[in-house]
Coordinates of C-alpha atoms and ligand atoms in Angstrom, one line a residue:
M16 CA 86.0 34.8 113.1
N17 CA 83.6 32.9 110.4
I18 CA 81.3 35.6 109.5
D19 CA 78.1 33.4 109.2
I20 CA 78.6 32.4 113.0
R21 CA 78.9 36.0 113.6
K22 CA 75.8 37.3 111.6
N23 CA 73.8 34.5 113.2
V24 CA 75.1 35.6 116.9
I25 CA 74.1 39.3 116.1
N26 CA 70.6 38.2 114.4
N27 CA 69.7 36.4 117.5
L28 CA 71.0 39.7 119.5
K29 CA 68.9 41.8 118.2
N30 CA 65.8 40.8 120.1
E31 CA 67.6 39.5 123.1
S32 CA 69.5 41.9 125.6
I33 CA 73.2 40.8 126.1
S34 CA 72.6 39.5 129.4
S35 CA 70.3 36.8 128.0
L36 CA 73.1 36.0 125.2
I37 CA 75.5 35.7 128.0
E38 CA 73.0 33.3 129.8
T39 CA 73.0 31.2 126.5
I40 CA 76.7 31.1 126.6
N41 CA 77.0 30.2 130.0
N42 CA 74.8 27.3 129.6
A43 CA 76.7 26.5 126.4
V44 CA 78.8 23.2 126.2
L45 CA 82.4 23.7 125.8
T46 CA 83.7 21.3 123.4
K47 CA 87.0 22.0 121.9
K48 CA 89.8 24.3 123.4
D49 CA 88.2 27.0 121.4
E50 CA 84.7 26.1 120.7
L51 CA 81.2 26.7 122.1
V52 CA 78.2 24.9 121.3
L53 CA 75.3 27.4 121.7
P54 CA 71.8 26.1 122.1
G55 CA 70.0 27.0 119.0
L56 CA 73.3 29.2 117.6
G57 CA 75.1 26.3 116.6
V58 CA 79.2 26.5 117.0
V59 CA 80.8 29.9 118.1
L60 CA 84.1 30.3 118.4
E61 CA 85.2 31.3 122.0
L62 CA 87.2 34.2 120.4
F63 CA 83.6 36.1 120.0
W64 CA 84.4 37.9 123.1
E65 CA 87.7 39.2 122.1
N66 CA 86.8 40.1 118.8
L67 CA 83.5 42.1 119.3
I68 CA 83.4 45.3 117.1
K69 CA 83.0 48.6 118.6
E70 CA 79.1 49.2 119.0
E71 CA 78.8 45.4 120.1
K72 CA 81.6 46.3 122.9
E73 CA 80.2 49.4 124.1
K74 CA 76.5 48.2 124.3
L75 CA 78.0 45.4 126.3
Q76 CA 80.3 47.4 128.2
L77 CA 77.6 50.0 129.3
E78 CA 75.0 47.2 130.1
R79 CA 77.4 46.1 132.5
L80 CA 78.6 49.1 133.9
Q81 CA 74.9 50.0 134.9
Q82 CA 74.5 46.6 136.6
T83 CA 77.6 47.0 138.2
V84 CA 76.8 50.6 139.6
K85 CA 73.5 49.4 140.9
L86 CA 74.9 46.3 142.6
A87 CA 77.5 48.7 144.1
Y88 CA 75.0 51.7 145.0
N89 CA 72.5 49.0 146.7
N90 CA 74.9 47.1 148.3
V91 CA 77.9 48.9 149.4
S92 CA 77.5 51.8 151.8
F93 CA 80.7 52.8 150.8
Y94 CA 79.5 53.7 147.2
K95 CA 76.0 54.9 148.4
E96 CA 77.9 57.6 150.7
K97 CA 80.2 58.4 147.6
F98 CA 77.1 59.0 145.1
D99 CA 75.3 60.8 147.6
E100 CA 78.2 63.4 148.2
A101 CA 78.4 63.5 144.4
G102 CA 74.7 64.0 144.1
I103 CA 74.2 61.2 141.8
T104 CA 72.5 58.0 141.3
P105 CA 72.8 54.9 139.1
E106 CA 69.9 56.2 136.9
D107 CA 72.7 59.3 135.8
I108 CA 74.9 56.5 134.1
K109 CA 73.0 56.7 130.7
T110 CA 76.1 56.6 128.5
L111 CA 79.8 55.3 129.0
K112 CA 81.0 58.6 129.1
D113 CA 78.7 59.1 132.1
I114 CA 81.4 57.1 134.1
E115 CA 83.3 60.3 134.5
K116 CA 80.5 61.3 136.9
I117 CA 81.5 58.7 139.0
P118 CA 83.8 59.5 142.1
F119 CA 87.4 57.8 142.0
T120 CA 87.9 55.1 144.3
T121 CA 91.5 54.8 145.8
K122 CA 93.6 52.4 147.9
D123 CA 92.7 54.1 150.9
D124 CA 89.3 53.7 150.4
L125 CA 89.9 50.1 150.1
R126 CA 92.3 50.1 153.1
A127 CA 89.8 52.2 155.4
A128 CA 87.2 49.4 154.6
Y129 CA 89.4 46.3 155.6
P130 CA 88.8 43.8 155.7
F131 CA 85.4 43.3 154.4
G132 CA 83.8 46.2 154.0
L133 CA 83.4 46.7 150.4
F134 CA 81.6 43.1 149.9
A135 CA 78.5 43.7 147.9
V136 CA 77.2 40.0 148.4
P137 CA 76.6 38.1 151.6
Y138 CA 79.6 36.2 152.8
E139 CA 78.0 32.8 151.9
E140 CA 78.8 33.6 148.3
I141 CA 82.3 34.4 148.8
V142 CA 84.4 31.4 148.0
E143 CA 88.1 33.0 147.7
I144 CA 89.9 35.7 149.5
H145 CA 93.2 37.6 148.5
A146 CA 95.2 40.3 149.8
S147 CA 97.7 42.6 148.7
S148 CA 101.6 42.0 149.1
G149 CA 103.6 43.5 152.1
T150 CA 103.0 42.1 155.6
S151 CA 101.7 44.7 157.7
G152 CA 99.9 48.0 157.4
K153 CA 96.6 47.3 156.2
P154 CA 96.7 45.3 152.9
T155 CA 93.7 45.5 150.5
V156 CA 91.4 42.6 150.3
T157 CA 89.4 41.2 147.9
G158 CA 86.8 38.3 147.7
Y159 CA 85.5 36.3 145.0
T160 CA 82.5 34.6 144.3
K161 CA 82.2 31.5 142.4
E162 CA 81.3 33.4 139.2
D163 CA 84.2 36.1 139.8
L164 CA 86.6 33.1 140.0
D165 CA 85.3 31.9 136.8
I166 CA 85.8 34.9 135.1
W167 CA 89.4 35.6 136.4
S168 CA 89.8 32.1 135.0
E169 CA 88.5 33.0 131.8
C170 CA 90.6 36.0 131.7
I171 CA 93.9 34.0 132.3
A172 CA 92.8 31.2 129.8
R173 CA 92.1 33.8 127.1
G174 CA 95.8 35.2 127.7
L175 CA 97.2 31.7 127.5
G176 CA 95.3 30.9 124.1
M177 CA 96.9 34.5 123.1
V178 CA 100.2 33.4 122.9
G179 CA 100.1 29.8 121.6
V180 CA 99.7 27.6 124.7
E181 CA 98.2 24.1 123.8
K182 CA 96.5 21.9 126.3
E183 CA 99.0 19.2 126.4
Y184 CA 101.6 22.0 127.5
I185 CA 103.2 21.7 130.8
L186 CA 102.5 24.9 132.6
Q187 CA 105.2 25.6 135.4
N188 CA 103.9 28.1 137.7
A189 CA 106.7 30.0 139.6
F190 CA 104.1 32.7 140.6
G191 CA 103.9 33.0 144.6
Y192 CA 101.0 31.1 145.8
G193 CA 99.1 32.6 149.1
L194 CA 97.2 35.6 149.6
F195 CA 99.1 37.1 146.6
T196 CA 97.1 36.8 143.6
G197 CA 99.8 35.7 141.1
G198 CA 100.0 32.0 142.0
F199 CA 96.3 31.1 142.3
G200 CA 95.3 33.2 139.6
I201 CA 97.5 31.6 137.0
H202 CA 96.5 28.3 138.5
H203 CA 92.7 28.9 138.2
G204 CA 93.1 29.9 134.5
A205 CA 95.7 27.4 133.6
Q206 CA 93.1 24.8 134.9
K207 CA 90.1 26.2 133.1
F208 CA 92.4 26.7 130.0
G209 CA 93.3 22.5 130.2
A210 CA 97.0 22.6 130.5
I211 CA 99.2 20.6 132.8
T212 CA 99.7 23.0 136.1
V213 CA 102.8 22.5 137.9
P214 CA 101.9 24.8 141.3
I215 CA 105.8 25.1 142.1
S216 CA 105.2 28.3 143.3
A217 CA 108.3 30.7 143.6
G218 CA 111.8 30.3 144.8
N219 CA 114.0 27.2 144.9
T220 CA 115.7 27.7 142.0
K221 CA 117.3 24.6 141.8
R222 CA 114.4 22.8 141.9
Q223 CA 112.7 25.0 139.4
L224 CA 115.6 24.3 136.8
E225 CA 115.6 20.5 137.7
T226 CA 111.7 20.5 137.2
M227 CA 112.0 22.4 133.8
K228 CA 114.3 19.8 132.7
D229 CA 112.7 16.5 134.3
F230 CA 109.2 17.3 133.6
Q231 CA 110.3 19.0 130.1
S232 CA 108.0 22.1 131.2
D233 CA 106.8 24.5 127.9
V234 CA 105.6 27.6 129.9
I235 CA 107.0 29.2 132.9
T236 CA 105.1 31.6 134.7
C237 CA 106.7 34.2 137.1
T238 CA 108.1 37.7 137.7
P239 CA 110.4 39.3 134.9
S240 CA 112.9 39.8 137.5
Y241 CA 112.7 35.9 138.8
A242 CA 112.7 34.9 135.1
M243 CA 116.3 36.6 134.5
Y244 CA 117.6 35.2 137.6
L245 CA 116.2 31.8 136.6
G246 CA 118.2 32.3 133.0
E247 CA 121.4 33.5 134.8
S248 CA 121.3 30.3 137.0
L249 CA 120.6 27.7 134.4
E250 CA 123.8 29.3 132.8
N251 CA 125.6 28.8 135.7
S252 CA 124.4 25.2 136.4
D253 CA 125.1 21.9 134.9
I254 CA 122.0 22.0 133.1
N255 CA 122.4 22.9 129.1
L256 CA 119.7 25.1 127.4
E257 CA 119.2 22.0 125.0
D258 CA 118.2 20.0 128.3
I259 CA 115.0 22.3 128.8
N260 CA 112.0 22.7 126.5
L261 CA 110.7 26.1 127.4
K262 CA 109.0 27.8 124.6
I263 CA 106.8 30.6 126.5
G264 CA 107.2 32.5 129.6
I265 CA 104.2 35.1 131.1
H266 CA 105.4 37.5 133.1
G267 CA 104.6 40.6 135.2
A268 CA 103.5 42.1 138.7
E269 CA 106.5 44.6 138.3
M270 CA 107.7 46.7 135.9
W271 CA 110.3 45.9 133.7
T272 CA 111.7 46.7 130.0
E273 CA 112.4 45.6 126.6
E274 CA 116.2 45.2 127.5
M275 CA 114.8 42.7 130.1
R276 CA 112.3 40.7 127.7
H277 CA 115.3 40.4 125.1
K278 CA 117.7 39.0 128.2
I279 CA 114.8 36.5 129.3
E280 CA 114.1 35.2 126.0
D281 CA 117.9 34.6 124.9
T282 CA 119.1 32.9 128.2
L283 CA 115.6 30.7 128.4
N284 CA 115.2 30.5 124.7
I285 CA 111.6 31.6 125.1
K286 CA 109.0 34.0 123.8
A287 CA 108.4 36.3 127.0
Y288 CA 104.9 38.0 127.2
N289 CA 104.1 40.8 129.8
I290 CA 100.7 40.3 131.8
Y291 CA 99.3 42.8 134.1
G292 CA 96.9 42.6 137.0
L293 CA 96.4 44.1 140.6
T294 CA 94.6 42.6 143.8
E295 CA 92.2 45.4 143.9
I296 CA 90.6 44.8 140.3
M297 CA 91.1 41.2 140.3
G298 CA 94.8 39.8 140.5
P299 CA 96.7 39.1 136.9
G300 CA 94.9 38.8 133.6
V301 CA 93.2 42.3 133.4
A302 CA 95.6 42.6 130.5
Q303 CA 98.2 40.5 128.7
E304 CA 100.3 40.7 125.5
C305 CA 99.4 38.3 122.2
V306 CA 102.1 37.0 120.4
E307 CA 102.6 40.6 118.4
Q308 CA 104.4 41.5 121.8
N309 CA 102.6 45.2 121.0
G310 CA 100.9 46.2 124.0
M311 CA 98.9 44.4 126.3
H312 CA 95.2 43.4 125.7
I313 CA 92.8 44.6 128.3
Q314 CA 89.9 42.1 128.9
D315 CA 87.5 45.3 128.3
D316 CA 84.6 43.3 128.3
H317 CA 85.3 42.7 132.0
F318 CA 87.5 45.9 133.1
Y319 CA 86.6 49.3 131.7
P320 CA 89.8 51.5 131.4
E321 CA 90.5 55.2 131.3
I322 CA 93.4 57.4 131.5
I323 CA 93.7 60.7 133.7
N324 CA 96.0 63.3 134.3
P325 CA 97.2 62.2 137.7
K326 CA 97.3 65.9 138.8
T327 CA 93.8 67.0 137.9
G328 CA 91.7 64.0 137.6
E329 CA 90.8 64.9 134.1
T330 CA 90.0 62.0 131.5
L331 CA 92.7 62.2 129.0
P332 CA 92.2 61.1 125.1
A333 CA 93.5 57.5 123.8
G334 CA 97.1 57.4 123.1
Q335 CA 98.2 60.0 126.0
K336 CA 100.2 58.9 129.0
G337 CA 98.6 59.1 132.1
E338 CA 97.1 57.5 135.1
L339 CA 95.4 54.3 134.5
V340 CA 91.6 54.0 136.1
L341 CA 89.5 50.6 135.9
T342 CA 86.0 49.8 136.7
T343 CA 85.0 46.1 136.9
L344 CA 81.9 45.4 134.5
T345 CA 81.1 41.9 135.7
K346 CA 82.6 41.3 139.3
T347 CA 80.1 40.9 142.2
G348 CA 82.3 40.0 145.1
I349 CA 83.6 43.5 145.4
P350 CA 82.6 45.7 142.7
I351 CA 85.3 48.3 142.0
L352 CA 84.2 51.6 140.2
R353 CA 86.8 53.6 138.9
F354 CA 90.0 52.5 141.1
R355 CA 93.1 54.9 140.7
T356 CA 95.8 52.4 139.7
K357 CA 98.4 55.1 140.3
D358 CA 100.3 52.9 137.2
L359 CA 101.3 55.2 134.4
T360 CA 100.7 53.9 130.8
S361 CA 98.7 54.8 127.7
L362 CA 95.9 53.0 125.7
I363 CA 96.0 51.9 122.1
I364 CA 92.7 51.8 120.4
E365 CA 93.7 50.9 117.1
Q366 CA 92.9 46.8 116.3
C367 CA 95.8 44.9 116.8
A368 CA 97.6 42.6 114.2
C369 CA 96.4 39.6 115.9
G370 CA 92.8 40.7 115.0
R371 CA 91.5 41.1 118.5
T372 CA 89.6 44.1 119.1
S373 CA 90.3 44.9 122.3
V374 CA 92.0 48.0 123.8
R375 CA 95.5 47.7 124.7
M376 CA 97.4 49.2 127.2
S377 CA 101.6 49.9 126.7
R378 CA 104.2 48.8 129.2
I379 CA 103.8 50.3 132.7
T380 CA 106.6 52.9 132.7
G381 CA 106.1 54.4 136.3
R382 CA 103.7 55.3 139.1
S383 CA 102.0 58.7 140.2
D384 CA 102.7 57.8 143.9
D385 CA 105.9 56.4 145.9
M386 CA 105.1 52.7 145.9
L387 CA 107.8 50.6 145.0
K388 CA 107.9 47.2 143.9
I389 CA 111.1 45.0 145.3
R390 CA 111.3 41.4 144.4
G391 CA 107.5 41.4 143.7
V392 CA 106.6 43.2 147.0
M393 CA 104.7 46.5 147.4
V394 CA 106.7 48.8 149.8
F395 CA 105.7 52.1 150.4
P396 CA 108.7 54.6 151.8
S397 CA 106.2 55.5 154.7
Q398 CA 106.5 51.7 156.0
I399 CA 110.3 51.9 156.0
E400 CA 109.7 55.3 158.0
K401 CA 107.3 53.3 160.5
A402 CA 109.8 51.1 161.2
L403 CA 112.5 53.6 161.8
L404 CA 110.4 55.3 164.3
K405 CA 110.1 51.8 166.6
I406 CA 114.0 51.9 167.2
K407 CA 115.7 54.0 169.4
G408 CA 118.8 55.9 167.9
A409 CA 117.3 56.1 164.5
S410 CA 116.3 59.4 163.2
P411 CA 113.4 59.6 160.8
N412 CA 116.0 60.8 158.1
Y413 CA 116.4 58.2 155.8
L414 CA 117.6 57.6 151.9
I415 CA 116.3 54.1 150.2
K416 CA 118.5 53.0 147.3
V417 CA 116.9 50.6 145.0
T418 CA 119.3 49.0 142.5
R419 CA 119.3 46.0 140.5
P420 CA 123.0 44.7 140.0
D421 CA 122.4 41.6 138.3
T422 CA 118.9 40.2 138.3
L423 CA 117.5 40.6 141.6
D424 CA 116.7 44.0 143.6
E425 CA 119.2 45.4 146.2
V426 CA 117.9 47.8 148.7
E427 CA 120.1 49.7 150.6
V428 CA 118.6 52.1 153.5
K429 CA 121.0 54.9 154.8
V430 CA 119.4 56.3 158.3
E431 CA 121.0 59.0 160.0
A432 CA 121.9 58.3 163.7
T433 CA 120.8 60.5 166.5
K434 CA 123.5 62.2 168.1
E435 CA 123.3 60.1 171.3
L436 CA 123.8 56.7 169.5
F437 CA 126.4 58.4 166.8
S438 CA 128.5 59.5 170.1
D439 CA 128.6 55.7 171.5
E440 CA 130.6 52.7 170.6
M441 CA 130.9 51.5 167.3
K442 CA 129.2 47.9 168.9
E443 CA 125.8 49.9 169.7
M444 CA 125.7 51.4 166.3
E445 CA 126.0 47.8 164.7
K446 CA 123.6 46.7 167.1
T447 CA 121.0 49.2 166.2
E448 CA 121.5 48.6 162.7
A449 CA 120.6 44.8 163.2
M450 CA 117.6 46.3 164.9
I451 CA 116.7 48.3 162.2
V452 CA 116.8 45.6 159.7
K453 CA 114.5 43.5 161.8
S454 CA 112.2 46.1 162.3
I455 CA 112.0 46.8 158.4
K456 CA 111.8 43.5 157.9
S457 CA 108.7 42.5 160.0
E458 CA 107.2 45.8 158.6
T459 CA 107.6 45.0 155.0
G460 CA 108.7 41.5 154.7
L461 CA 111.8 42.3 153.1
R462 CA 115.2 42.0 154.2
V463 CA 117.4 45.0 153.3
N464 CA 120.8 46.7 153.8
V465 CA 120.8 49.3 156.5
T466 CA 123.7 51.6 157.5
L467 CA 123.4 54.3 160.0
C468 CA 125.3 57.5 159.2
E469 CA 126.3 60.8 160.8
P470 CA 123.4 63.0 162.0
E471 CA 122.4 65.7 159.5
S472 CA 124.8 64.0 156.7
L473 CA 121.8 62.9 154.2
P474 CA 120.9 65.7 151.7
R475 CA 118.0 67.9 152.8
S476 CA 115.6 69.1 149.9
E477 CA 113.6 72.6 150.0
G478 CA 110.5 71.1 148.5
K479 CA 109.2 67.8 149.2
S480 CA 111.9 65.2 150.3
V481 CA 113.4 62.7 148.4
R482 CA 113.4 59.4 150.2
V483 CA 113.7 56.9 147.3
I484 CA 116.5 56.6 144.5
D485 CA 115.4 53.8 142.1
E486 CA 118.4 53.1 139.8
R487 CA 116.5 50.6 138.1
N488 CA 115.3 52.1 134.9
F489 CA 112.0 51.0 133.6
E490 CA 111.3 53.9 130.8
Ligands
LIG25 O1 100.8 41.9 141.0 C1 99.0 40.7 140.4 C2 99.9 40.1 139.2 C3 100.4 38.8 139.5 C4 100.1 40.8 138.0 C5 101.1 38.3 138.6 C6 100.9 39.9 137.0 C7 101.1 38.9 137.4 P1 99.4 43.5 143.4 O2 100.3 42.9 144.1 O3 98.1 44.2 144.0 O4 99.1 42.3 142.1 O5 100.4 44.6 142.6 C8 99.7 45.6 141.5 O6 101.8 45.8 140.6 O7 99.3 48.0 140.3 C9 101.5 47.5 139.1 O8 102.0 48.7 139.9 C10 102.2 46.1 139.4 N1 101.9 45.5 138.2 C11 101.5 44.2 138.0 N2 101.8 44.0 136.7 C12 102.6 44.7 136.1 C13 103.1 44.6 134.8 C14 99.6 41.9 141.3 N3 103.0 43.8 134.0 C15 100.5 46.5 141.2 N4 104.1 45.8 134.5 C16 100.2 47.2 139.9 C17 104.1 46.7 135.3 C18 102.7 45.7 136.9 N5 103.8 46.6 136.7

């Protein structure tokens, strides 16, 4: 960033609080893609927020953290009770390190508050609602104010800028539209950025390929496994790689590997970038890779990251691998303090070669719980168990095997039949298998293959039972 502009801003900052500067920025007029005109401050690159130096960033984070903590404590009874139990008040948060005094928030806390128990603003201020994937059980619900949507869009728009998207680019958004945050999140951001958004949503591969060719789409956004499938389907179609014009892919919502990246880049002739996010915190865009493809830039003026030891809850120093914990710094619809994401990663604090100063997170390599993401859908083994319990003849002894034979996830559930069913006719067994398939589908939204097997034939373990064999390798 132009050093004179920075000096100008910093000088103006000295006597002002960050919030009044932000107010000025919010009132500023967006001129070109990456320029802001600030009344009295001249032109400032929008990149300002992505290039704050350590002291500026920490000042901003602390001010925003204190505001968020106050909002949560004063307006959400769940947080008031948590603070009271821990014997702290918002005034105890004097430094960023003090965040460690705040108790964690978990997915179960969010489920217990289902649907709207954590809203911190009156209903009339909420303008959009999303929820986590999975069709039953209690999903986690998140609500956005108009300002929250603006921040979400801004985060996504920054990500698009980071990887060289241009305003005249056609962005084919193949993330699912609906309660899932993927489709609408990218959509809002692409609109804010000014790209030409094609809201094709997920699925209908033939149409995806035709659209890529006919519209000459420049960008594809979808899950990495769907990107692989698109690449494979293109190879098997009568459309040639030369007929399409894709340049950039932005992929996330599930774990993927460098090998998958290379495959996607080769088959679609693009550069493929990793995007991370979660419903509870906002949706996609919490972090995203830049052109360096070397860790995802966390939008850390909006989300404060920590890494903890998942067993002890103790905070780990930068660079060590552990569970990511996130605190929202600007969201007002549902402020979230110290959310345990259960995602395993590490933080990179050194400045990126692209020049951005934000903290980066490395690729997610696992979870500290047993949640699986299968074809983009969240599944807990307990949901499968619940589905089995509803079917007469199925025992709760089961084994879930997840594989990725080509590009799409396959799930096989082996279930021990009860003795009574097993001694019955083959026809009865087949009927029961079909009923289990249906029950799992209605519980999780997923179609899986089910095999009933002999009673007591599945391996027993002495400790925690092994319910899942995940043969997809994300390390
Ligand atoms: O998956 C939001 C999203 C949409 C992210 C589109 C990126 C692109 P949920 O359905 O709530 O939200 O799932 C969140 O998905 O805790 C991770 O376990 C996993 N996840 C998301 N992005 C990545 C990624 C969306 N890039 C959960 N790599 C998270 C690995 C990811 N895992």
